Amino acid sequence: MVTGDHQTLALLLFSAFVAVTLAITTWVSRNRHGSAEEFYAGGRLFSPMENGFAIAGDYMSAASFLGISGLIALYGYDGMLYSVGFLVAWLVVLLLVAELVRNCGRFTLADVVAARMAERPVRIAAGTSSVAVSVLYLVAQMVGAGSLVALLLGGTGEAARTWTVVGVGALMVIYVSLGGMRATTWIQIVKAVLLMAGTVTLTVLVLIRFHGDVNSLLNTAAERSGHGTAFLGPGLRYGGDWTARLDFISLGLALVLGTAGLPHILSRFYTVPTARAARRSVVWSIGLIGGFYLMTIVLGFGAAAIIGSAEVRASNASGNTAVPLLALDLGGGAGSTGGTVLFAVVAAVAFATILAVVAGITLASSASVAHDLYASLRRSGGKQYSEVTVARVAAAVIGAVAIGLGLLARDLNVAFLVGLAFAVAASANLPVLLYSLFWRRFTTRGAVWSVYGGLVPAVLLVVFSPVVSGSPEALFPGMDFHVFPLQNPGVVSIPLGFLAGWLGTVTSPEPPDEARHAETEVRALTGAGAA
């Protein structure tokens, strides 16, 4: 049980982080000019190391810190798929898209595709998919915030969770509206440092508890999981019938391919001055992210071994509170000074994680609304300040939508929710991005079909899956209108996105613009003419 001391100290640390980040936002807002480049890309003034830390801060979300560790604590080996998938995904980003995206675009994914296509339909399609992915990702962070504060307040009432989600939404709108990319980046850097420090501390304490004997840690976790040695082998969550195994493949595809299509990750490559700096940023981020995901494995099995899977599930059915409970025990247990301090620090770091990530996602989605959708649908002189104003309004609207959906999905695991966002990103954004960069014959029709051919099936399959209805853990457990048996749509929707892009291109009445492709290819490979 969480005592008043935990609540007081954790809330003080929450308040300190919020105060510092608001101070950063206020300072940045006084030292900016209202250009789109400043708002969307921070003036492109960040170094590779700074941007690498910011990318890591943007990527290591509540799904990583709370959700993955919780899934490992509940399902052992099968939960590790998230850690492995999230990490391997960065090789796709480094090898295929980071440098080319920096050279071809200005602020958003649509810039890359529109460089060689008819701008209006492509921007509308890419902007729509970017907003859809961002909102799904935001919902996961909102659910994480609600779970964290529910634990902090001893599981009291839904009112606390509701107001927490509303508060996080309000803060992210303030960060983005006032400070833009520059403030968001510094918030993410601060958060990355705090998260790495907290994760290293917990990992060291877990290993000390078992005297550095990883074998003992795993065996104890298996014993206390209630599943025995099956806990350490595949199949506990994604084994059994063909549906579960296909879900495993679907999730793996979504995790590995989805990162390269996430709007808030792609937008980070525009904040550095050169493509070389973008590539070096990814190298920095891979080092940080790789170390972090290795440690989440230790924390997940540590929670199973020290807390026990049953107690983790009793606290939160989806396992989202495994790490805070682990910190409480490692510090000396409930009622101890050490437990109080460590629990409060971990809770504050997790809350900082959520705030930093939602700020980055909100900025990317509001940029898509203003730079792609608004600029395409309304021709009104094209003054930069009007586009930035639209982005600020869009941040507020997107925040409100994410709050509503976050309250609806509050009982789902945050890592699982992020897996859905990755599936939509891999289905709608990745095919059009890769085709635009590497296929000479790709046309405007192919681009539009690729986006909608991945986005619409992915969203529909989620709506008609057991995630929404037909299962006890669904959004609407009392209803059953699911017809798609898998929880993650990636294995179906990702190939459909690529197929639709190919089909749209080969049936396109207009020939591909060879001159624009050649120009884009030179720019992508050399950086000549890049903004």
Short mmCIF file of C-alpha atoms in Angstrom, two decimals:
data_model
loop_
_atom_site.label_atom_id
_atom_site.label_comp_id
_atom_site.label_asym_id
_atom_site.label_seq_id
_atom_site.Cartn_x
_atom_site.Cartn_y
_atom_site.Cartn_z
CA MET A 1 0.00 0.00 0.00
CA VAL A 2 1.25 3.49 -0.86
CA THR A 3 1.49 5.72 2.19
CA GLY A 4 1.09 9.44 2.60
CA ASP A 5 4.88 9.86 2.66
CA HIS A 6 5.12 8.31 -0.80
CA GLN A 7 2.41 10.57 -2.08
CA THR A 8 3.90 13.74 -0.62
CA LEU A 9 7.46 13.10 -1.81
CA ALA A 10 6.44 11.89 -5.25
CA LEU A 11 4.12 14.84 -5.74
CA LEU A 12 6.92 17.21 -4.70
CA LEU A 13 9.23 15.62 -7.28
CA PHE A 14 6.47 15.77 -9.91
CA SER A 15 6.03 19.45 -9.13
CA ALA A 16 9.78 20.10 -9.31
CA PHE A 17 10.05 18.53 -12.75
CA VAL A 18 6.99 20.36 -14.03
CA ALA A 19 8.35 23.65 -12.65
CA VAL A 20 11.75 23.13 -14.32
CA THR A 21 10.23 22.19 -17.67
CA LEU A 22 7.78 25.09 -17.57
CA ALA A 23 10.72 27.39 -16.82
CA ILE A 24 12.54 26.01 -19.87
CA THR A 25 9.43 26.52 -21.98
CA THR A 26 8.97 30.08 -20.73
CA TRP A 27 12.63 30.94 -21.34
CA VAL A 28 12.54 29.51 -24.86
CA SER A 29 9.30 31.32 -25.68
CA ARG A 30 10.99 34.64 -24.85
CA ASN A 31 13.97 33.90 -27.08
CA ARG A 32 12.29 32.81 -30.27
CA HIS A 33 10.98 34.34 -33.43
CA GLY A 34 7.72 33.04 -34.82
CA SER A 35 9.03 31.29 -37.93
CA ALA A 36 7.92 27.83 -38.91
CA GLU A 37 11.53 26.61 -38.91
CA GLU A 38 11.96 27.74 -35.31
CA PHE A 39 8.66 26.22 -34.16
CA TYR A 40 8.95 22.89 -36.02
CA ALA A 41 12.73 22.29 -36.06
CA GLY A 42 14.21 24.48 -33.31
CA GLY A 43 16.20 26.45 -35.86
CA ARG A 44 18.16 23.26 -36.76
CA LEU A 45 20.77 24.20 -34.17
CA PHE A 46 21.09 21.02 -32.08
CA SER A 47 24.28 18.98 -32.03
CA PRO A 48 24.27 15.22 -32.80
CA MET A 49 24.74 14.39 -29.11
CA GLU A 50 21.94 16.71 -28.01
CA ASN A 51 19.63 15.37 -30.69
CA GLY A 52 20.62 11.78 -29.87
CA PHE A 53 19.63 12.30 -26.24
CA ALA A 54 16.41 13.98 -27.36
CA ILE A 55 15.58 11.08 -29.73
CA ALA A 56 16.18 8.65 -26.89
CA GLY A 57 14.00 10.78 -24.63
CA ASP A 58 11.30 10.85 -27.30
CA TYR A 59 11.44 7.09 -27.90
CA MET A 60 11.83 5.71 -24.37
CA SER A 61 8.22 6.23 -23.46
CA ALA A 62 5.88 5.08 -20.71
CA ALA A 63 5.36 1.99 -22.85
CA SER A 64 9.04 1.18 -22.44
CA PHE A 65 9.54 2.02 -18.79
CA LEU A 66 6.21 0.83 -17.39
CA GLY A 67 4.62 -1.38 -20.04
CA ILE A 68 7.47 -3.60 -21.21
CA SER A 69 8.75 -4.33 -17.72
CA GLY A 70 5.17 -5.15 -16.71
CA LEU A 71 4.68 -7.54 -19.63
CA ILE A 72 7.95 -9.33 -18.82
CA ALA A 73 6.88 -9.58 -15.17
CA LEU A 74 3.60 -11.19 -16.24
CA TYR A 75 4.61 -13.23 -19.30
CA GLY A 76 8.38 -13.69 -19.05
CA TYR A 77 10.03 -14.57 -22.34
CA ASP A 78 7.11 -13.42 -24.50
CA GLY A 79 7.22 -9.97 -22.91
CA MET A 80 10.83 -9.60 -24.07
CA LEU A 81 9.61 -9.37 -27.67
CA TYR A 82 8.83 -5.69 -27.09
CA SER A 83 12.35 -4.91 -25.86
CA VAL A 84 13.96 -6.75 -28.78
CA GLY A 85 11.55 -5.31 -31.36
CA PHE A 86 11.90 -1.70 -30.22
CA LEU A 87 15.71 -1.98 -30.30
CA VAL A 88 16.08 -3.81 -33.64
CA ALA A 89 13.79 -1.21 -35.22
CA TRP A 90 16.54 1.37 -34.93
CA LEU A 91 18.70 -0.52 -37.40
CA VAL A 92 15.96 0.05 -39.99
CA VAL A 93 15.94 3.75 -39.12
CA LEU A 94 19.73 4.08 -39.28
CA LEU A 95 20.29 2.11 -42.45
CA LEU A 96 17.27 3.16 -44.53
CA VAL A 97 15.76 6.50 -43.58
CA ALA A 98 17.64 8.81 -41.16
CA GLU A 99 20.07 10.50 -43.55
CA LEU A 100 17.75 10.44 -46.58
CA VAL A 101 14.81 11.92 -44.65
CA ARG A 102 16.99 14.77 -43.33
CA ASN A 103 18.12 15.62 -46.85
CA CYS A 104 14.71 15.39 -48.55
CA GLY A 105 12.35 16.99 -46.05
CA ARG A 106 11.86 20.17 -44.09
CA PHE A 107 9.50 19.49 -41.19
CA THR A 108 7.26 16.44 -41.77
CA LEU A 109 7.01 13.04 -43.46
CA ALA A 110 4.87 14.57 -46.21
CA ASP A 111 7.76 16.83 -47.24
CA VAL A 112 9.78 13.78 -48.28
CA VAL A 113 7.00 12.27 -50.39
CA ALA A 114 5.79 15.56 -51.87
CA ALA A 115 9.28 16.40 -53.13
CA ARG A 116 8.58 14.39 -56.30
CA MET A 117 4.76 14.15 -56.35
CA ALA A 118 1.70 16.35 -56.70
CA GLU A 119 1.74 18.08 -53.33
CA ARG A 120 -1.90 18.54 -52.39
CA PRO A 121 -3.22 14.92 -52.38
CA VAL A 122 0.04 13.54 -50.99
CA ARG A 123 0.18 16.04 -48.13
CA ILE A 124 -3.44 15.43 -47.18
CA ALA A 125 -2.91 11.66 -47.13
CA ALA A 126 0.41 11.72 -45.24
CA GLY A 127 -0.84 14.35 -42.81
CA THR A 128 -3.94 12.30 -42.01
CA SER A 129 -1.94 9.15 -41.32
CA SER A 130 0.58 11.03 -39.17
CA VAL A 131 -2.18 12.42 -36.98
CA ALA A 132 -3.79 8.98 -36.64
CA VAL A 133 -0.51 7.39 -35.54
CA SER A 134 0.25 10.24 -33.14
CA VAL A 135 -3.15 10.07 -31.44
CA LEU A 136 -2.81 6.30 -30.90
CA TYR A 137 0.64 6.82 -29.39
CA LEU A 138 -0.64 9.62 -27.17
CA VAL A 139 -3.39 7.39 -25.79
CA ALA A 140 -0.76 4.96 -24.50
CA GLN A 141 1.04 7.72 -22.63
CA MET A 142 -2.21 8.93 -21.07
CA VAL A 143 -3.01 5.41 -19.87
CA GLY A 144 0.47 5.20 -18.32
CA ALA A 145 -0.05 8.47 -16.47
CA GLY A 146 -3.39 7.30 -15.09
CA SER A 147 -1.98 3.95 -13.91
CA LEU A 148 0.97 5.63 -12.21
CA VAL A 149 -1.07 8.13 -10.25
CA ALA A 150 -3.68 5.51 -9.33
CA LEU A 151 -0.88 3.52 -7.70
CA LEU A 152 0.56 6.62 -6.06
CA LEU A 153 -2.79 7.42 -4.48
CA GLY A 154 -3.33 3.86 -3.32
CA GLY A 155 -5.72 2.97 -6.12
CA THR A 156 -8.34 5.45 -4.90
CA GLY A 157 -11.24 6.32 -7.19
CA GLU A 158 -11.33 6.99 -10.90
CA ALA A 159 -11.43 10.73 -10.30
CA ALA A 160 -7.67 10.90 -9.63
CA ARG A 161 -6.87 9.02 -12.84
CA THR A 162 -9.22 11.20 -14.81
CA TRP A 163 -7.73 14.44 -13.55
CA THR A 164 -4.21 13.11 -14.10
CA VAL A 165 -4.92 12.41 -17.75
CA VAL A 166 -6.49 15.86 -18.14
CA GLY A 167 -3.50 17.48 -16.42
CA VAL A 168 -0.95 15.71 -18.62
CA GLY A 169 -2.91 16.77 -21.69
CA ALA A 170 -2.98 20.40 -20.54
CA LEU A 171 0.75 20.45 -19.82
CA MET A 172 1.69 19.00 -23.20
CA VAL A 173 -0.40 21.65 -24.97
CA ILE A 174 1.42 24.37 -22.97
CA TYR A 175 4.86 22.94 -23.80
CA VAL A 176 4.15 22.73 -27.51
CA SER A 177 2.18 25.95 -27.90
CA LEU A 178 4.67 28.16 -26.09
CA GLY A 179 8.05 26.56 -26.72
CA GLY A 180 7.78 24.58 -29.95
CA MET A 181 10.58 22.20 -30.89
CA ARG A 182 13.32 23.95 -28.91
CA ALA A 183 11.55 23.62 -25.55
CA THR A 184 10.34 20.10 -26.38
CA THR A 185 13.90 19.01 -27.20
CA TRP A 186 15.37 20.26 -23.93
CA ILE A 187 12.55 18.65 -21.96
CA GLN A 188 13.34 15.36 -23.71
CA ILE A 189 17.07 15.68 -22.97
CA VAL A 190 16.42 16.28 -19.26
CA LYS A 191 14.00 13.36 -19.21
CA ALA A 192 16.46 11.01 -20.97
CA VAL A 193 19.15 11.72 -18.37
CA LEU A 194 16.71 11.19 -15.49
CA LEU A 195 15.29 7.99 -16.99
CA MET A 196 18.70 6.44 -17.66
CA ALA A 197 19.89 7.32 -14.14
CA GLY A 198 16.75 5.82 -12.57
CA THR A 199 16.88 2.67 -14.70
CA VAL A 200 20.58 2.08 -14.01
CA THR A 201 19.96 2.49 -10.25
CA LEU A 202 17.11 -0.04 -10.22
CA THR A 203 19.01 -2.52 -12.38
CA VAL A 204 22.06 -2.39 -10.11
CA LEU A 205 19.86 -2.88 -7.04
CA VAL A 206 18.13 -5.89 -8.59
CA LEU A 207 21.46 -7.50 -9.46
CA ILE A 208 22.83 -6.76 -5.97
CA ARG A 209 19.75 -8.45 -4.46
CA PHE A 210 20.70 -11.64 -6.33
CA HIS A 211 24.47 -11.15 -5.80
CA GLY A 212 25.00 -10.71 -9.53
CA ASP A 213 23.71 -14.21 -10.27
CA VAL A 214 21.45 -13.81 -13.30
CA ASN A 215 20.61 -17.52 -13.26
CA SER A 216 19.29 -17.21 -9.72
CA LEU A 217 17.24 -14.17 -10.77
CA LEU A 218 15.61 -16.05 -13.65
CA ASN A 219 14.92 -19.18 -11.61
CA THR A 220 13.34 -17.17 -8.80
CA ALA A 221 11.23 -15.25 -11.33
CA ALA A 222 10.02 -18.55 -12.80
CA GLU A 223 9.14 -19.90 -9.36
CA ARG A 224 7.18 -16.81 -8.30
CA SER A 225 5.45 -16.34 -11.65
CA GLY A 226 3.08 -19.24 -11.10
CA HIS A 227 4.06 -20.72 -14.47
CA GLY A 228 7.28 -22.54 -13.55
CA THR A 229 9.87 -23.05 -16.28
CA ALA A 230 7.29 -22.15 -18.95
CA PHE A 231 7.85 -18.54 -17.83
CA LEU A 232 11.36 -18.64 -19.32
CA GLY A 233 10.31 -20.08 -22.68
CA PRO A 234 8.21 -18.84 -25.58
CA GLY A 235 4.47 -19.38 -25.77
CA LEU A 236 3.06 -18.10 -22.50
CA ARG A 237 1.30 -15.15 -24.16
CA TYR A 238 1.78 -15.86 -27.86
CA GLY A 239 1.72 -19.66 -27.88
CA GLY A 240 -0.96 -22.26 -28.30
CA ASP A 241 -3.30 -21.90 -31.27
CA TRP A 242 -2.48 -20.44 -34.68
CA THR A 243 -4.13 -17.13 -33.78
CA ALA A 244 -1.73 -16.45 -30.94
CA ARG A 245 1.30 -17.41 -33.01
CA LEU A 246 0.20 -15.22 -35.90
CA ASP A 247 -0.31 -12.39 -33.41
CA PHE A 248 3.30 -12.89 -32.34
CA ILE A 249 4.51 -12.49 -35.95
CA SER A 250 2.21 -9.51 -36.47
CA LEU A 251 3.49 -7.73 -33.39
CA GLY A 252 7.12 -8.41 -34.33
CA LEU A 253 6.62 -6.93 -37.80
CA ALA A 254 4.89 -3.87 -36.36
CA LEU A 255 7.62 -3.19 -33.80
CA VAL A 256 10.56 -3.64 -36.17
CA LEU A 257 9.08 -1.69 -39.09
CA GLY A 258 6.96 0.86 -37.24
CA THR A 259 9.69 3.09 -35.80
CA ALA A 260 10.76 4.28 -39.26
CA GLY A 261 7.21 5.54 -39.83
CA LEU A 262 6.65 7.36 -36.52
CA PRO A 263 6.10 11.09 -37.21
CA HIS A 264 7.62 12.30 -33.93
CA ILE A 265 10.81 10.29 -34.56
CA LEU A 266 11.16 11.41 -38.20
CA SER A 267 10.69 15.05 -37.22
CA ARG A 268 13.73 14.86 -34.93
CA PHE A 269 16.04 14.46 -37.95
CA TYR A 270 15.14 17.97 -39.08
CA THR A 271 16.50 19.60 -35.91
CA VAL A 272 20.17 19.09 -36.85
CA PRO A 273 22.07 21.11 -39.48
CA THR A 274 23.25 18.26 -41.77
CA ALA A 275 22.48 14.70 -42.81
CA ARG A 276 25.76 13.57 -41.24
CA ALA A 277 24.60 15.04 -37.95
CA ALA A 278 21.29 13.16 -38.34
CA ARG A 279 23.15 9.88 -38.81
CA ARG A 280 25.38 10.55 -35.81
CA SER A 281 22.27 11.42 -33.77
CA VAL A 282 20.90 7.95 -34.47
CA VAL A 283 24.18 6.35 -33.36
CA TRP A 284 23.99 8.25 -30.06
CA SER A 285 20.36 7.27 -29.58
CA ILE A 286 21.01 3.58 -30.38
CA GLY A 287 23.64 3.45 -27.63
CA LEU A 288 21.27 4.96 -25.07
CA ILE A 289 18.20 3.05 -26.19
CA GLY A 290 20.08 -0.26 -26.45
CA GLY A 291 21.34 0.01 -22.89
CA PHE A 292 17.91 1.01 -21.66
CA TYR A 293 16.05 -1.93 -23.25
CA LEU A 294 18.58 -4.42 -21.92
CA MET A 295 17.88 -3.03 -18.46
CA THR A 296 14.10 -3.30 -18.88
CA ILE A 297 14.60 -7.07 -19.21
CA VAL A 298 16.36 -7.15 -15.83
CA LEU A 299 13.63 -4.99 -14.28
CA GLY A 300 10.83 -7.18 -15.68
CA PHE A 301 12.29 -10.43 -14.41
CA GLY A 302 13.30 -8.63 -11.21
CA ALA A 303 9.70 -7.60 -10.58
CA ALA A 304 8.53 -11.18 -11.14
CA ALA A 305 11.20 -12.54 -8.78
CA ILE A 306 10.95 -9.94 -6.00
CA ILE A 307 7.30 -8.83 -6.13
CA GLY A 308 5.73 -11.87 -7.76
CA SER A 309 3.58 -11.93 -10.89
CA ALA A 310 0.37 -12.33 -8.89
CA GLU A 311 0.98 -9.18 -6.84
CA VAL A 312 1.93 -7.21 -9.95
CA ARG A 313 -1.31 -8.29 -11.62
CA ALA A 314 -3.30 -7.49 -8.48
CA SER A 315 -1.98 -3.93 -8.50
CA ASN A 316 -2.68 -3.43 -12.20
CA ALA A 317 -4.11 -6.14 -14.44
CA SER A 318 -1.92 -5.08 -17.36
CA GLY A 319 1.29 -4.89 -15.32
CA ASN A 320 1.82 -1.15 -15.78
CA THR A 321 2.85 -0.65 -12.12
CA ALA A 322 5.52 -3.39 -11.90
CA VAL A 323 8.50 -0.99 -11.86
CA PRO A 324 7.19 1.39 -9.14
CA LEU A 325 6.31 -1.64 -6.96
CA LEU A 326 9.81 -3.03 -7.56
CA ALA A 327 11.36 0.29 -6.54
CA LEU A 328 9.30 0.30 -3.33
CA ASP A 329 10.60 -3.14 -2.36
CA LEU A 330 14.22 -2.49 -3.37
CA GLY A 331 14.30 0.65 -1.26
CA GLY A 332 13.31 -1.26 1.88
CA GLY A 333 9.61 -1.92 1.50
CA ALA A 334 6.42 -0.02 2.30
CA GLY A 335 6.79 2.34 5.23
CA SER A 336 10.61 2.55 5.03
CA THR A 337 12.42 5.79 4.25
CA GLY A 338 14.43 4.15 1.47
CA GLY A 339 11.34 2.63 -0.08
CA THR A 340 9.52 5.95 0.09
CA VAL A 341 12.37 7.85 -1.55
CA LEU A 342 13.06 5.29 -4.30
CA PHE A 343 9.38 4.83 -5.10
CA ALA A 344 8.87 8.59 -5.31
CA VAL A 345 11.93 9.07 -7.54
CA VAL A 346 10.86 6.28 -9.93
CA ALA A 347 7.28 7.57 -10.02
CA ALA A 348 8.53 11.09 -10.78
CA VAL A 349 10.87 9.81 -13.51
CA ALA A 350 8.01 7.85 -15.07
CA PHE A 351 5.82 10.94 -14.97
CA ALA A 352 8.63 12.99 -16.54
CA THR A 353 8.88 10.32 -19.23
CA ILE A 354 5.22 10.67 -20.05
CA LEU A 355 5.30 14.47 -20.20
CA ALA A 356 8.36 14.56 -22.48
CA VAL A 357 7.02 11.97 -24.89
CA VAL A 358 3.55 13.49 -25.19
CA ALA A 359 5.13 16.87 -25.93
CA GLY A 360 7.13 15.40 -28.81
CA ILE A 361 4.19 13.51 -30.27
CA THR A 362 1.86 16.49 -29.97
CA LEU A 363 4.36 18.74 -31.73
CA ALA A 364 4.76 16.27 -34.62
CA SER A 365 1.02 15.80 -35.06
CA SER A 366 0.24 19.52 -34.84
CA ALA A 367 2.97 20.14 -37.44
CA SER A 368 1.26 17.64 -39.75
CA VAL A 369 -2.08 19.41 -39.29
CA ALA A 370 -0.68 22.88 -39.95
CA HIS A 371 2.12 22.22 -42.45
CA ASP A 372 0.39 19.48 -44.45
CA LEU A 373 -3.40 19.55 -44.01
CA TYR A 374 -4.00 23.28 -43.45
CA ALA A 375 -1.46 24.41 -46.02
CA SER A 376 -2.95 22.05 -48.61
CA LEU A 377 -6.62 22.68 -47.96
CA ARG A 378 -6.49 26.43 -47.60
CA ARG A 379 -4.49 28.72 -49.84
CA SER A 380 -4.39 31.99 -47.88
CA GLY A 381 -1.15 33.74 -48.73
CA GLY A 382 1.02 31.22 -46.97
CA LYS A 383 2.39 33.49 -44.23
CA GLN A 384 4.47 31.53 -41.79
CA TYR A 385 2.95 32.99 -38.64
CA SER A 386 -0.52 31.79 -39.66
CA GLU A 387 0.78 28.22 -40.06
CA VAL A 388 2.39 28.32 -36.62
CA THR A 389 -0.85 29.65 -35.13
CA VAL A 390 -2.76 26.76 -36.68
CA ALA A 391 -0.19 24.35 -35.21
CA ARG A 392 -0.81 25.76 -31.71
CA VAL A 393 -4.58 25.39 -32.08
CA ALA A 394 -4.10 21.87 -33.47
CA ALA A 395 -2.02 20.95 -30.41
CA ALA A 396 -4.96 21.83 -28.17
CA VAL A 397 -7.47 19.86 -30.26
CA ILE A 398 -5.23 16.79 -30.50
CA GLY A 399 -4.62 17.00 -26.75
CA ALA A 400 -8.37 16.95 -26.12
CA VAL A 401 -8.89 13.92 -28.38
CA ALA A 402 -6.02 12.05 -26.71
CA ILE A 403 -7.45 12.80 -23.26
CA GLY A 404 -10.83 11.36 -24.21
CA LEU A 405 -9.38 8.19 -25.75
CA GLY A 406 -6.92 7.82 -22.86
CA LEU A 407 -9.78 7.72 -20.38
CA LEU A 408 -11.55 5.11 -22.51
CA ALA A 409 -8.49 2.80 -22.80
CA ARG A 410 -7.28 3.16 -19.20
CA ASP A 411 -7.25 -0.60 -18.46
CA LEU A 412 -5.04 -1.67 -21.40
CA ASN A 413 -1.26 -2.25 -21.19
CA VAL A 414 0.64 0.78 -22.47
CA ALA A 415 3.22 -1.27 -24.40
CA PHE A 416 0.38 -3.12 -26.12
CA LEU A 417 -1.27 0.19 -27.11
CA VAL A 418 2.01 1.45 -28.54
CA GLY A 419 2.24 -1.79 -30.54
CA LEU A 420 -1.00 -0.77 -32.25
CA ALA A 421 0.44 2.68 -33.06
CA PHE A 422 3.53 1.02 -34.52
CA ALA A 423 1.34 -1.24 -36.68
CA VAL A 424 -0.50 1.77 -38.14
CA ALA A 425 2.80 3.62 -38.72
CA ALA A 426 4.34 0.60 -40.47
CA SER A 427 1.21 0.14 -42.60
CA ALA A 428 0.52 3.73 -43.67
CA ASN A 429 3.79 5.68 -43.42
CA LEU A 430 6.64 3.26 -44.06
CA PRO A 431 5.55 1.95 -47.51
CA VAL A 432 5.09 5.43 -48.99
CA LEU A 433 8.37 6.60 -47.45
CA LEU A 434 10.43 3.69 -48.82
CA TYR A 435 8.77 3.81 -52.23
CA SER A 436 9.41 7.56 -52.48
CA LEU A 437 13.07 7.20 -51.58
CA PHE A 438 13.96 4.10 -53.60
CA TRP A 439 11.45 3.44 -56.44
CA ARG A 440 12.00 5.50 -59.57
CA ARG A 441 8.56 4.70 -61.10
CA PHE A 442 6.55 5.69 -58.02
CA THR A 443 3.68 8.10 -58.81
CA THR A 444 1.28 10.37 -56.99
CA ARG A 445 -1.56 7.85 -57.24
CA GLY A 446 0.76 5.18 -55.84
CA ALA A 447 1.64 7.44 -52.90
CA VAL A 448 -1.97 8.24 -52.02
CA TRP A 449 -3.10 4.63 -52.41
CA SER A 450 -0.15 3.43 -50.33
CA VAL A 451 -1.06 5.67 -47.39
CA TYR A 452 -4.79 4.97 -47.39
CA GLY A 453 -4.27 1.32 -48.39
CA GLY A 454 -2.33 0.81 -45.16
CA LEU A 455 -4.09 3.26 -42.86
CA VAL A 456 -7.72 2.29 -43.48
CA PRO A 457 -7.23 -1.50 -43.11
CA ALA A 458 -5.04 -1.05 -40.02
CA VAL A 459 -7.59 1.14 -38.25
CA LEU A 460 -10.57 -1.00 -39.30
CA LEU A 461 -8.85 -4.22 -38.22
CA VAL A 462 -8.15 -2.71 -34.81
CA VAL A 463 -11.78 -1.57 -34.47
CA PHE A 464 -13.07 -5.05 -35.33
CA SER A 465 -10.46 -6.92 -33.27
CA PRO A 466 -10.58 -8.35 -29.73
CA VAL A 467 -8.88 -5.13 -28.57
CA VAL A 468 -12.17 -3.22 -28.88
CA SER A 469 -14.80 -5.90 -28.20
CA GLY A 470 -15.33 -9.58 -27.60
CA SER A 471 -12.85 -10.20 -24.78
CA PRO A 472 -12.70 -9.43 -21.04
CA GLU A 473 -9.78 -7.02 -21.56
CA ALA A 474 -11.40 -5.14 -24.47
CA LEU A 475 -12.34 -1.46 -24.51
CA PHE A 476 -15.99 -2.55 -24.52
CA PRO A 477 -15.97 -5.90 -22.67
CA GLY A 478 -19.75 -6.13 -22.64
CA MET A 479 -20.01 -5.99 -26.43
CA ASP A 480 -18.86 -8.34 -29.18
CA PHE A 481 -18.63 -7.14 -32.77
CA HIS A 482 -15.11 -8.35 -33.51
CA VAL A 483 -14.56 -10.30 -36.74
CA PHE A 484 -10.74 -10.06 -36.99
CA PRO A 485 -9.11 -12.64 -34.68
CA LEU A 486 -5.72 -10.96 -34.14
CA GLN A 487 -4.97 -8.22 -31.62
CA ASN A 488 -2.33 -6.57 -33.81
CA PRO A 489 -3.19 -5.92 -37.48
CA GLY A 490 0.39 -5.59 -38.77
CA VAL A 491 0.71 -8.94 -40.53
CA VAL A 492 -2.25 -8.03 -42.77
CA SER A 493 -2.17 -4.23 -43.00
CA ILE A 494 1.59 -3.77 -43.62
CA PRO A 495 1.62 -5.91 -46.81
CA LEU A 496 -1.61 -4.19 -47.90
CA GLY A 497 0.12 -0.79 -47.65
CA PHE A 498 2.97 -1.93 -49.88
CA LEU A 499 0.58 -3.70 -52.27
CA ALA A 500 -1.68 -0.64 -52.59
CA GLY A 501 1.33 1.57 -53.40
CA TRP A 502 2.50 -0.82 -56.10
CA LEU A 503 -1.01 -1.23 -57.55
CA GLY A 504 -1.63 2.52 -57.60
CA THR A 505 1.65 3.09 -59.41
CA VAL A 506 1.26 0.44 -62.12
CA THR A 507 -2.32 1.58 -62.87
CA SER A 508 -1.47 5.28 -62.77
CA PRO A 509 -2.42 7.16 -65.96
CA GLU A 510 0.37 9.72 -65.58
CA PRO A 511 4.00 8.66 -66.06
CA PRO A 512 6.45 9.18 -63.19
CA ASP A 513 8.33 12.48 -63.23
CA GLU A 514 11.85 11.27 -64.02
CA ALA A 515 13.42 14.72 -63.64
CA ARG A 516 11.96 15.29 -60.17
CA HIS A 517 12.97 11.80 -59.09
CA ALA A 518 16.53 12.38 -60.26
CA GLU A 519 16.62 15.69 -58.41
CA THR A 520 15.26 14.06 -55.25
CA GLU A 521 17.73 11.18 -55.53
CA VAL A 522 20.71 13.53 -55.79
CA ARG A 523 19.43 15.58 -52.89
CA ALA A 524 18.79 12.48 -50.74
CA LEU A 525 22.25 11.04 -51.35
CA THR A 526 24.35 14.22 -51.28
CA GLY A 527 22.35 16.75 -49.27
CA ALA A 528 22.63 19.29 -52.08
CA GLY A 529 19.85 21.85 -51.72
CA ALA A 530 18.61 20.45 -48.40
CA ALA A 531 16.97 23.04 -46.15
#
